[in-house]
Amino acid sequence: MPPKGAGKEKAGIEEEDEILQAVILADSFNSRFGPLTMDLPRCLLPVCNTPLLDWTFEALASAGVQQVYVFCSSHAGLIRQAIDASPWSRPSSGLRIIPISSREARSVGDALREIDTKQIISSDFVLVSGDIISNIRIDEVVKEHRERRKISKDAIMTTVVREVGPRDRPQPGGDATVIVMNAETSQCVHYEYIQHDKTDFDLPAEVITKHRDLDVRIDLLDCGIDICSPDVPALFSENFDYQDLRKDFVRGVLTSDLLSKTIYCHVATTGYAARVKNTRSYAAISKDIITRRTFPLVPDDNHLGGDRFDQRRGYVYVSKNRVSLSRTCVIGNHTIVGAGCEVMNDVHISSSVLGKGCEIGNRTTIRNSFIWDKTRIGADCIIEESIIGAHVRVLDGSVIRRGCLVGQHVTLGPNATLDKFQRVSRHPPAANEDEDWDEEEEQPKEEVEKEDDDDETDEDKSDHGSDVEYEESDVSDLDTVGSSPMGSPLSASSATSAGLINNIPSMSLDSSADFMSECRQSLDRAYQEGHSIDNAAIELKTLRMASNVPLKQVAESIVGFLVGKIELVDNPAAQRGKVNAVVGRWGPLLTSIGWDDAAETISLLQRYCALNDKYQKIFGLVLASFYNEDIAEFDDIKSWYGRNLALKKQGLDPKDPIGAVLEDTMQQAMKLIQQIHALEQEDDDEEESDDDEEESKPQPSGRTAPPSAGKAQAESDDDSEGEEVVGKAATPANPRSAAKDDDDDEGEATETEDEK
């Protein structure tokens, strides 16, 4: 007779050996990338010269997925060819990829009903879109989901969301996804997508009464990754009203009184995951890959496209395979040059991606753009913030302005001009031809806009309030551009579509303003995620080396970050605590980056207060905290004060913002200088008194320890209410103190004889 527990042990072994399945929804069921997706499905669009589908395979393979079903509706033949050519289809990859075709599917709901009909899902599976790029450990989420299912079979889905800061690029600015969770169990109890023009949402009363402790989150980015039980496709089959996964299914499950099913959230605090949902996220995610935020998914590390890159300074990646670069061409920061590219004389390329086999003519300028494979750009052309499809010919002297999309196999020029936000295709869209030209064409424009306003998650057409704003237009607007005879000049002056791209985010760090913005974003991430000083310093040093900027710019950004994080309050004592807390935590970052000009640090502080006058009143408190934290020595403060005296005598430029705060900041600093002088004098007097006493006393036979310096004591003047001096432990040679002033005393310092 087998021992007790043998059956359970066997069952556990079988569960561990269970094949982990995944379903990829290769169709996006929207038209945001037209006309590029007239010839190519969304999942095969190249991101950093690698098809999106391969990025998705990479994410699943790293999670231990063994069997992948790729569901495709349009362009099924192209997807099958891409799968056969993909390195992930090799037996050694560990993935078994099975494509499923269905031309009748018009939504996510149709796709999952088709999956349920085929009865191919045997256990919990991973459901993803075919446009994700992720390095998150999905296998850990699968394990968490299965443990939860052992407790309750009603837990049918675990959704992966990522914790992001307000400046995170993949998150649409202005719009918000509101997720309400049980704080203890992470059960999702409310999910709602809020458009930019809404400021509130309705939370059902039963949610509040049923769950004692709730987390209302608007800082979570939906990664498009779900761990589902086999019940999910079955529920879609039972309810044909379910079309969209988030808008219909998740909301339906959460609000149903009959299903009794539950959905949970896995909040990822580390790792990277994002969907290429629109042209804005296409540019942003490309930038993240280039700047290595997605590590180890980076161009020079086993590139999925089969190319090998040489990484150069400034996040420049040049293929090692037959690239010809003229000696007079300039390849700027944040650029990828694919295999077989030829770049001629005096070409300027920055913050752009060149696909394989591209040719760039003499004196051409390309900025913040994406040029796909086998495209030829003639001489004296200008391309700005646009996406140019594969096999395009842009003839000499052509200009493509910001926000344009040019479909595959189009010829422009010579001397063609595309104004901002135009879309060009070699053929007009055909109704119901593929995923990007659907039945929306047959609907009135007002009706399409109304539906778009109600759409959420996958169905939303615009990212209002972000760096890119999409103005909705009927797909038939493309007819105004139409097709042109091959080789003839094409002017887009008659085209009125503002549609698909509106200001792809700039990826250039050439200017000081761009670098300062990137530096501030890095500091904000460090603040929100609680990075150590060393880690924050390493990231800033890397950013500086990549951008080749002076160290002073990094220090300027840190000073602005420090002051900007100080909360302003009315109570003087509380304000002092706010200042000391921020400076004490992040002040050492200045020395960690190698900055040692403390007098210049004070000047940077003064300038920041001049440009942000609400912080002018705490200049003295911040300066005192700098002194107490050893960021600035007494000699540094006096040196800075001397410079300001000279500026005051010489006279400042009326346009210089320092002039408005010069007098006030000098007076606040003078209080600190006088108080430090007073403390030094007291220490000197005490030393002389101690020496006299020691000389008058008989000396003991044994040796005694020297007296230690005590802390500088706070002093207050009865005639000056709220004014006091506090300091840290100090030696007579280097006493430390800080001026603390109430509102009644600010600006009431008297000049010394030297100043006069």
JSON list of N, CA and C in Angstrom, two decimals, residues 407-430:
[
{"chain": "A", "resi": 407, "resn": "GLY", "atom": "N", "xyz": [3.38, 55.28, -46.85]},
{"chain": "A", "resi": 407, "resn": "GLY", "atom": "CA", "xyz": [3.23, 53.83, -46.98]},
{"chain": "A", "resi": 407, "resn": "GLY", "atom": "C", "xyz": [4.30, 53.20, -47.84]},
{"chain": "A", "resi": 408, "resn": "GLN", "atom": "N", "xyz": [4.30, 51.88, -47.84]},
{"chain": "A", "resi": 408, "resn": "GLN", "atom": "CA", "xyz": [5.32, 51.13, -48.58]},
{"chain": "A", "resi": 408, "resn": "GLN", "atom": "C", "xyz": [5.20, 51.36, -50.08]},
{"chain": "A", "resi": 409, "resn": "HIS", "atom": "N", "xyz": [6.37, 51.32, -50.75]},
{"chain": "A", "resi": 409, "resn": "HIS", "atom": "CA", "xyz": [6.47, 51.37, -52.21]},
{"chain": "A", "resi": 409, "resn": "HIS", "atom": "C", "xyz": [5.98, 52.68, -52.81]},
{"chain": "A", "resi": 410, "resn": "VAL", "atom": "N", "xyz": [5.95, 53.75, -52.07]},
{"chain": "A", "resi": 410, "resn": "VAL", "atom": "CA", "xyz": [5.55, 55.06, -52.58]},
{"chain": "A", "resi": 410, "resn": "VAL", "atom": "C", "xyz": [6.79, 55.77, -53.12]},
{"chain": "A", "resi": 411, "resn": "THR", "atom": "N", "xyz": [6.58, 56.53, -54.19]},
{"chain": "A", "resi": 411, "resn": "THR", "atom": "CA", "xyz": [7.65, 57.37, -54.73]},
{"chain": "A", "resi": 411, "resn": "THR", "atom": "C", "xyz": [7.23, 58.83, -54.63]},
{"chain": "A", "resi": 412, "resn": "LEU", "atom": "N", "xyz": [8.10, 59.66, -54.04]},
{"chain": "A", "resi": 412, "resn": "LEU", "atom": "CA", "xyz": [7.84, 61.09, -53.89]},
{"chain": "A", "resi": 412, "resn": "LEU", "atom": "C", "xyz": [8.94, 61.88, -54.59]},
{"chain": "A", "resi": 413, "resn": "GLY", "atom": "N", "xyz": [8.53, 62.97, -55.27]},
{"chain": "A", "resi": 413, "resn": "GLY", "atom": "CA", "xyz": [9.52, 63.88, -55.81]},
{"chain": "A", "resi": 413, "resn": "GLY", "atom": "C", "xyz": [9.76, 63.70, -57.29]},
{"chain": "A", "resi": 414, "resn": "PRO", "atom": "N", "xyz": [10.76, 64.41, -57.80]},
{"chain": "A", "resi": 414, "resn": "PRO", "atom": "CA", "xyz": [11.68, 65.27, -57.03]},
{"chain": "A", "resi": 414, "resn": "PRO", "atom": "C", "xyz": [11.02, 66.57, -56.59]},
{"chain": "A", "resi": 415, "resn": "ASN", "atom": "N", "xyz": [11.63, 67.19, -55.57]},
{"chain": "A", "resi": 415, "resn": "ASN", "atom": "CA", "xyz": [11.18, 68.47, -55.02]},
{"chain": "A", "resi": 415, "resn": "ASN", "atom": "C", "xyz": [9.75, 68.41, -54.50]},
{"chain": "A", "resi": 416, "resn": "ALA", "atom": "N", "xyz": [9.33, 67.26, -54.00]},
{"chain": "A", "resi": 416, "resn": "ALA", "atom": "CA", "xyz": [8.00, 67.14, -53.40]},
{"chain": "A", "resi": 416, "resn": "ALA", "atom": "C", "xyz": [8.03, 67.71, -51.99]},
{"chain": "A", "resi": 417, "resn": "THR", "atom": "N", "xyz": [6.86, 68.19, -51.54]},
{"chain": "A", "resi": 417, "resn": "THR", "atom": "CA", "xyz": [6.74, 68.73, -50.19]},
{"chain": "A", "resi": 417, "resn": "THR", "atom": "C", "xyz": [5.50, 68.14, -49.53]},
{"chain": "A", "resi": 418, "resn": "LEU", "atom": "N", "xyz": [5.71, 67.53, -48.39]},
{"chain": "A", "resi": 418, "resn": "LEU", "atom": "CA", "xyz": [4.59, 67.05, -47.57]},
{"chain": "A", "resi": 418, "resn": "LEU", "atom": "C", "xyz": [4.49, 67.96, -46.36]},
{"chain": "A", "resi": 419, "resn": "ASP", "atom": "N", "xyz": [3.36, 68.64, -46.21]},
{"chain": "A", "resi": 419, "resn": "ASP", "atom": "CA", "xyz": [3.15, 69.45, -45.03]},
{"chain": "A", "resi": 419, "resn": "ASP", "atom": "C", "xyz": [2.93, 68.56, -43.82]},
{"chain": "A", "resi": 420, "resn": "LYS", "atom": "N", "xyz": [2.76, 69.17, -42.66]},
{"chain": "A", "resi": 420, "resn": "LYS", "atom": "CA", "xyz": [2.65, 68.42, -41.42]},
{"chain": "A", "resi": 420, "resn": "LYS", "atom": "C", "xyz": [1.44, 67.49, -41.41]},
{"chain": "A", "resi": 421, "resn": "PHE", "atom": "N", "xyz": [1.64, 66.31, -40.82]},
{"chain": "A", "resi": 421, "resn": "PHE", "atom": "CA", "xyz": [0.58, 65.36, -40.49]},
{"chain": "A", "resi": 421, "resn": "PHE", "atom": "C", "xyz": [-0.15, 64.81, -41.71]},
{"chain": "A", "resi": 422, "resn": "GLN", "atom": "N", "xyz": [0.57, 64.53, -42.77]},
{"chain": "A", "resi": 422, "resn": "GLN", "atom": "CA", "xyz": [-0.05, 63.95, -43.95]},
{"chain": "A", "resi": 422, "resn": "GLN", "atom": "C", "xyz": [0.24, 62.45, -44.02]},
{"chain": "A", "resi": 423, "resn": "ARG", "atom": "N", "xyz": [-0.68, 61.73, -44.64]},
{"chain": "A", "resi": 423, "resn": "ARG", "atom": "CA", "xyz": [-0.50, 60.29, -44.85]},
{"chain": "A", "resi": 423, "resn": "ARG", "atom": "C", "xyz": [-0.57, 60.00, -46.35]},
{"chain": "A", "resi": 424, "resn": "VAL", "atom": "N", "xyz": [0.36, 59.21, -46.83]},
{"chain": "A", "resi": 424, "resn": "VAL", "atom": "CA", "xyz": [0.46, 58.95, -48.25]},
{"chain": "A", "resi": 424, "resn": "VAL", "atom": "C", "xyz": [0.50, 57.45, -48.49]},
{"chain": "A", "resi": 425, "resn": "SER", "atom": "N", "xyz": [-0.31, 57.00, -49.43]},
{"chain": "A", "resi": 425, "resn": "SER", "atom": "CA", "xyz": [-0.33, 55.58, -49.79]},
{"chain": "A", "resi": 425, "resn": "SER", "atom": "C", "xyz": [-0.30, 55.45, -51.30]},
{"chain": "A", "resi": 426, "resn": "ARG", "atom": "N", "xyz": [0.16, 54.33, -51.79]},
{"chain": "A", "resi": 426, "resn": "ARG", "atom": "CA", "xyz": [0.20, 54.13, -53.24]},
{"chain": "A", "resi": 426, "resn": "ARG", "atom": "C", "xyz": [-1.15, 53.71, -53.78]},
{"chain": "A", "resi": 427, "resn": "HIS", "atom": "N", "xyz": [-2.08, 53.34, -52.92]},
{"chain": "A", "resi": 427, "resn": "HIS", "atom": "CA", "xyz": [-3.42, 52.97, -53.38]},
{"chain": "A", "resi": 427, "resn": "HIS", "atom": "C", "xyz": [-4.43, 53.37, -52.31]},
{"chain": "A", "resi": 428, "resn": "PRO", "atom": "N", "xyz": [-5.64, 53.72, -52.69]},
{"chain": "A", "resi": 428, "resn": "PRO", "atom": "CA", "xyz": [-6.66, 54.11, -51.71]},
{"chain": "A", "resi": 428, "resn": "PRO", "atom": "C", "xyz": [-7.10, 52.91, -50.90]},
{"chain": "A", "resi": 429, "resn": "PRO", "atom": "N", "xyz": [-7.64, 53.14, -49.70]},
{"chain": "A", "resi": 429, "resn": "PRO", "atom": "CA", "xyz": [-8.08, 52.02, -48.86]},
{"chain": "A", "resi": 429, "resn": "PRO", "atom": "C", "xyz": [-9.30, 51.35, -49.45]},
{"chain": "A", "resi": 430, "resn": "ALA", "atom": "N", "xyz": [-9.36, 50.03, -49.27]},
{"chain": "A", "resi": 430, "resn": "ALA", "atom": "CA", "xyz": [-10.52, 49.25, -49.70]},
{"chain": "A", "resi": 430, "resn": "ALA", "atom": "C", "xyz": [-11.28, 48.80, -48.48]}
]
